CSV table of C-alpha atoms in Angstrom, one decimal:
chain,number,residue,atom,x,y,z
A,210,MET,CA,24.4,-31.3,-7.5
A,211,SER,CA,21.1,-31.8,-9.4
A,212,LYS,CA,19.7,-28.8,-11.2
A,213,ASN,CA,16.3,-27.3,-10.3
A,214,LYS,CA,13.8,-27.6,-13.1
A,215,ARG,CA,12.1,-24.4,-14.4
A,216,LYS,CA,8.4,-24.5,-13.5
A,217,ASP,CA,5.8,-24.0,-16.2
A,218,TYR,CA,3.5,-21.4,-14.6
A,219,THR,CA,-0.2,-21.7,-15.5
A,220,PRO,CA,-2.1,-19.1,-17.5
A,221,ALA,CA,-3.8,-18.0,-14.3
A,222,GLN,CA,-0.4,-17.6,-12.5
A,223,ASN,CA,1.0,-15.6,-15.5
A,224,ILE,CA,-2.0,-13.3,-15.4
A,225,ALA,CA,-1.6,-12.8,-11.7
A,226,LEU,CA,2.1,-12.1,-11.9
A,227,THR,CA,1.8,-9.6,-14.8
A,228,CYS,CA,-1.2,-7.9,-13.1
A,229,GLN,CA,1.0,-7.6,-10.0
A,230,VAL,CA,3.4,-5.4,-12.0
A,231,SER,CA,0.6,-3.6,-13.8
A,232,GLY,CA,1.6,-5.0,-17.1
A,233,VAL,CA,5.0,-3.3,-17.3
A,234,CYS,CA,8.6,-4.4,-16.7
A,235,PRO,CA,9.3,-3.2,-13.1
A,236,LEU,CA,12.9,-2.4,-14.1
A,237,CYS,CA,12.6,-0.4,-17.3
A,238,THR,CA,8.8,0.2,-17.5
A,239,GLU,CA,8.5,-1.3,-21.0
A,240,PRO,CA,5.1,-2.9,-21.7
A,241,LEU,CA,5.1,-6.7,-21.1
A,242,PHE,CA,2.8,-7.1,-24.2
A,243,HIS,CA,3.0,-5.8,-27.7
A,244,THR,CA,0.3,-5.4,-30.3
A,245,LYS,CA,0.6,-6.4,-33.9
A,246,LYS,CA,-2.2,-6.4,-36.4
A,247,GLY,CA,-4.7,-6.0,-33.7
A,248,LYS,CA,-3.5,-9.0,-31.6
A,249,SER,CA,-1.6,-8.9,-28.3
A,250,TYR,CA,1.6,-10.9,-27.9
A,251,LYS,CA,3.7,-11.8,-24.9
A,252,ALA,CA,6.9,-9.7,-24.5
A,253,TYR,CA,8.1,-10.9,-21.1
A,254,GLU,CA,9.7,-13.8,-19.3
A,255,ILE,CA,9.2,-15.0,-15.8
A,256,ALA,CA,12.5,-14.2,-14.0
A,257,HIS,CA,13.8,-15.8,-10.8
A,258,ILE,CA,14.9,-13.3,-8.2
A,259,TYR,CA,17.2,-15.7,-6.5
A,260,PRO,CA,18.7,-17.7,-9.4
A,261,LEU,CA,17.0,-21.0,-10.4
A,262,ASN,CA,20.4,-22.7,-10.6
A,263,PRO,CA,23.0,-20.2,-9.2
A,264,SER,CA,26.6,-20.5,-10.2
A,265,PRO,CA,29.2,-21.0,-7.5
A,266,GLU,CA,30.0,-17.3,-7.8
A,267,GLU,CA,26.4,-16.3,-7.3
A,268,ILE,CA,26.0,-18.7,-4.3
A,269,GLU,CA,28.9,-17.0,-2.7
A,270,LEU,CA,27.7,-13.5,-3.6
A,271,LEU,CA,24.2,-14.0,-2.3
A,272,LYS,CA,24.9,-16.2,0.7
A,273,ASP,CA,24.0,-13.6,3.3
A,274,GLU,CA,21.2,-12.0,1.3
A,275,GLU,CA,17.5,-12.3,2.2
A,276,LYS,CA,15.5,-14.9,0.3
A,277,LEU,CA,11.8,-14.5,-0.3
A,278,SER,CA,11.2,-18.2,-0.4
A,279,ASP,CA,13.1,-21.5,0.1
A,280,ASP,CA,11.5,-22.7,-3.1
A,281,VAL,CA,13.1,-20.9,-6.0
A,282,ASN,CA,10.0,-21.6,-8.2
A,283,ASP,CA,7.7,-20.1,-5.6
A,284,GLU,CA,5.7,-17.2,-7.0
A,285,LYS,CA,7.3,-15.0,-4.2
A,286,ASN,CA,10.7,-15.6,-5.9
A,287,VAL,CA,9.7,-14.8,-9.5
A,288,ILE,CA,8.8,-11.6,-11.3
A,289,PRO,CA,7.9,-10.8,-14.9
A,290,LEU,CA,10.6,-8.9,-16.8
A,291,CYS,CA,10.8,-7.8,-20.4
A,292,GLU,CA,13.1,-10.0,-22.4
A,293,SER,CA,15.9,-7.5,-22.5
A,294,CYS,CA,16.0,-7.0,-18.7
A,295,HIS,CA,15.7,-10.7,-18.1
A,296,GLY,CA,18.6,-11.4,-20.5
A,297,LYS,CA,20.9,-8.9,-18.7
A,298,LEU,CA,20.0,-10.3,-15.3
A,299,ASP,CA,20.7,-13.9,-16.4
A,300,LYS,CA,24.2,-13.1,-17.5
A,301,PHE,CA,25.2,-12.3,-14.0
A,302,ARG,CA,23.4,-10.5,-11.2
A,303,THR,CA,25.1,-8.1,-8.8
A,304,VAL,CA,24.1,-7.8,-5.2
A,305,GLU,CA,22.6,-4.4,-6.0
A,306,GLU,CA,20.4,-5.9,-8.7
A,307,TYR,CA,19.3,-8.7,-6.4
A,308,ARG,CA,18.5,-6.3,-3.6
A,309,LEU,CA,16.5,-4.1,-6.0
A,310,LEU,CA,14.4,-7.1,-7.2
A,311,VAL,CA,13.8,-8.2,-3.6
A,312,LYS,CA,12.7,-4.7,-2.7
A,313,LEU,CA,10.4,-4.5,-5.7
A,314,LYS,CA,8.8,-7.9,-5.1
A,315,LYS,CA,8.3,-7.2,-1.4
A,316,GLY,CA,6.5,-4.0,-2.3
A,317,LEU,CA,4.3,-5.9,-4.8
A,318,LEU,CA,3.5,-8.6,-2.3
A,319,GLU,CA,2.6,-5.9,0.3
A,320,ARG,CA,0.3,-4.2,-2.2
A,321,SER,CA,-1.4,-7.5,-3.0
A,322,TYR,CA,-1.9,-8.1,0.7
A,323,GLN,CA,-3.4,-4.6,1.2
A,324,GLU,CA,-5.8,-5.3,-1.7
A,325,LEU,CA,-7.0,-8.4,0.1
A,326,LEU,CA,-7.5,-6.4,3.3
A,327,TRP,CA,-9.6,-3.8,1.5
A,328,LYS,CA,-12.0,-6.6,0.6
A,329,GLN,CA,-12.0,-8.0,4.1
A,330,PHE,CA,-12.6,-4.8,6.1
A,331,GLY,CA,-15.8,-2.9,5.6
A,332,ILE,CA,-16.6,0.7,6.4
A,333,GLU,CA,-19.9,2.4,7.2
A,334,SER,CA,-21.5,3.7,3.9
A,335,GLU,CA,-22.6,6.9,5.7
A,336,LEU,CA,-19.0,8.0,5.8
A,337,ILE,CA,-19.3,8.7,2.1
A,338,SER,CA,-21.8,11.5,2.7
A,339,ILE,CA,-19.3,13.2,5.1
A,340,ILE,CA,-16.5,12.9,2.6
A,341,GLU,CA,-18.7,14.3,-0.2
A,342,SER,CA,-19.6,17.3,1.9
A,343,LEU,CA,-15.9,18.2,2.3
A,344,TYR,CA,-15.8,19.1,-1.4
A,345,GLU,CA,-18.7,21.5,-1.1
A,346,LEU,CA,-17.3,23.1,2.1
A,347,ASP,CA,-15.9,26.6,2.4
A,348,ILE,CA,-13.5,26.2,5.2
A,349,THR,CA,-13.6,29.9,6.0
A,350,GLU,CA,-17.2,29.4,7.1
A,351,ILE,CA,-16.3,26.5,9.5
A,352,ASP,CA,-17.0,27.3,13.2
A,353,ASN,CA,-13.7,26.3,14.8
A,354,SER,CA,-14.8,27.8,18.2
A,355,VAL,CA,-15.8,24.3,19.3
A,356,ASP,CA,-13.2,23.0,21.8
A,357,ILE,CA,-11.7,19.9,20.2
A,358,GLY,CA,-8.8,19.6,22.6
A,359,TYR,CA,-6.4,20.0,19.8
A,360,ASP,CA,-2.8,20.9,20.4
A,361,PRO,CA,-0.2,20.7,17.6
A,362,LYS,CA,2.0,18.8,20.0
A,363,THR,CA,-0.6,16.1,20.2
A,364,ILE,CA,0.0,15.1,16.6
A,365,ASN,CA,3.8,15.4,17.1
A,366,ASP,CA,3.6,13.1,20.1
A,367,LYS,CA,1.6,10.5,18.1
A,368,THR,CA,4.0,10.4,15.2
A,369,ASN,CA,7.6,9.3,14.9
A,370,GLN,CA,10.5,9.5,12.5
A,371,SER,CA,9.1,6.8,10.3
A,372,ILE,CA,6.5,9.3,8.9
A,373,SER,CA,7.6,12.2,6.7
A,374,ARG,CA,7.5,15.7,8.0
A,375,PRO,CA,5.4,16.9,5.1
A,376,THR,CA,2.8,14.2,5.9
A,377,VAL,CA,2.8,15.3,9.6
A,378,ARG,CA,2.2,18.9,8.5
A,379,LYS,CA,-0.6,17.7,6.2
A,380,ILE,CA,-2.3,15.8,9.0
A,381,ARG,CA,-2.0,18.8,11.4
A,382,ASN,CA,-3.5,21.2,8.8
A,383,ASN,CA,-6.3,18.8,8.0
A,384,VAL,CA,-7.2,18.5,11.7
A,385,THR,CA,-7.0,22.3,12.2
A,386,ASP,CA,-9.3,22.9,9.2
A,387,TYR,CA,-11.8,20.1,9.3
A,388,TYR,CA,-11.9,18.3,12.7
A,389,SER,CA,-14.8,20.4,14.1
A,390,PHE,CA,-16.8,20.0,10.9
A,391,ILE,CA,-16.4,16.2,10.7
A,392,LYS,CA,-17.2,15.9,14.4
A,393,SER,CA,-20.4,17.8,13.9
A,394,GLN,CA,-21.3,15.7,10.8
A,395,ILE,CA,-20.8,12.5,12.8
A,396,ALA,CA,-23.0,13.9,15.6
A,397,ILE,CA,-25.8,14.5,13.0
A,398,LEU,CA,-25.5,10.9,11.7
A,399,ASP,CA,-25.6,9.6,15.3
A,400,LYS,CA,-29.1,11.0,15.7
A,401,SER,CA,-30.4,8.8,13.0
A,402,ASN,CA,-28.1,5.9,13.7
A,403,ALA,CA,-27.1,5.9,17.3
A,404,GLU,CA,-24.3,3.4,16.7
A,405,PHE,CA,-22.7,5.1,13.7
A,406,SER,CA,-19.8,6.7,15.5
A,407,ASN,CA,-19.1,3.6,17.5
A,408,LEU,CA,-19.2,1.4,14.4
A,409,VAL,CA,-17.0,3.5,12.3
A,410,SER,CA,-14.5,4.1,15.1
A,411,LEU,CA,-14.2,0.3,15.6
A,412,GLN,CA,-13.8,-0.3,11.9
A,413,ILE,CA,-11.0,2.3,11.6
A,414,LYS,CA,-9.3,1.0,14.8
A,415,SER,CA,-9.5,-2.6,13.5
A,416,PHE,CA,-7.9,-1.8,10.2
A,417,TYR,CA,-5.2,0.3,11.9
A,418,THR,CA,-4.5,-2.6,14.3
A,419,LYS,CA,-4.1,-4.9,11.3
A,420,GLN,CA,-1.6,-2.5,9.9
A,421,LYS,CA,0.2,-2.1,13.1
A,422,GLN,CA,0.7,-5.9,13.4
A,423,GLN,CA,2.8,-5.8,10.3
A,424,LYS,CA,5.4,-3.6,12.0
A,425,ILE,CA,5.6,-1.3,9.1
A,426,SER,CA,6.4,2.4,9.2
A,427,GLN,CA,3.8,5.0,10.2
A,428,GLN,CA,4.1,6.5,6.7
A,429,ALA,CA,3.1,3.1,5.2
A,430,VAL,CA,0.2,2.8,7.8
A,431,PHE,CA,-1.1,6.3,6.9
A,432,ASP,CA,-0.8,5.6,3.2
A,433,ASN,CA,-2.5,2.2,3.5
A,434,ILE,CA,-5.4,3.6,5.6
A,435,VAL,CA,-5.9,6.4,3.1
A,436,LYS,CA,-6.0,4.0,0.2
A,437,TRP,CA,-8.4,1.7,2.0
A,438,ILE,CA,-10.8,4.6,2.7
A,439,GLN,CA,-10.4,5.8,-0.8
A,440,MET,CA,-11.2,2.4,-2.3
A,441,LYS,CA,-14.3,2.0,0.0
A,442,THR,CA,-15.8,5.5,-0.4
A,443,LYS,CA,-14.6,6.6,-3.9
A,444,PRO,CA,-14.0,10.3,-3.1
A,445,GLN,CA,-13.4,12.9,-5.8
A,446,SER,CA,-9.7,12.9,-4.9
A,447,LYS,CA,-7.3,11.4,-2.4
A,448,ASP,CA,-7.6,14.6,-0.4
A,449,GLY,CA,-11.0,13.4,1.1
A,450,ALA,CA,-9.6,10.1,2.3
A,451,GLU,CA,-6.5,12.0,3.8
A,452,ILE,CA,-8.7,14.4,5.7
A,453,ILE,CA,-10.8,11.6,7.2
A,454,THR,CA,-7.7,9.6,8.1
A,455,SER,CA,-6.3,12.8,9.8
A,456,PHE,CA,-9.5,13.1,11.7
A,457,PHE,CA,-9.2,9.6,13.1
A,458,ILE,CA,-5.5,10.2,14.0
A,459,GLN,CA,-6.6,13.2,16.1
A,460,ASN,CA,-9.5,11.1,17.5
A,461,CYS,CA,-7.0,8.4,18.6
A,462,GLU,CA,-8.3,5.5,16.5
A,463,VAL,CA,-5.0,5.7,14.6
A,464,PHE,CA,-1.5,6.4,16.2
A,465,GLU,CA,-2.9,6.2,19.7
């Protein structure tokens, strides 16, 4: 059987791959570059997740395992590792080591995909003013007498076992504390821009639908929407994005 030839990845591919792991070895967190006399030097190697040329033992060991690509040199099947971790892996990889690398790489690919979505999906800039107002708000002064049709069971009915109980509790508390205020702020913006509420509703719904198509957990959907809103609106902390996401869960744009 002819052997696969190791691919020489371009400088651009090397940059993309090392950026994907944030410049550290995903197994031991050692930096992939070291500095000497003011200059940076490479301290990593591009490792194949499924072996480039597996031994008969490795072929048997991994025969029923998931492959990230049919092409072993595909960027989906490689990951930068520090020289030490790569050396240990090349001696002989166990099923557990292989599964860990597959899981790590799938997470990295998902994050890259989400970053692409953040660029593709816009959000109304006026939403920034609502989020900023949350940080100046004394929730003890919020008028919660407005009927929002809120029942704790509503959130429970919209969520399933794939989202953590602490996250469900956080969503419920955010809705209880902030829903009326956000609703009133949206109504104010609608007076100057009659389509604001419709536009932002459609934008949130569209991004949620894109997440739903991936058939990922509700926890991942919630986290991804929070990160998207956070990237687009730059709030003082993640809390602001979580509160807005919770609002749209109650409002049925997310988790119908």
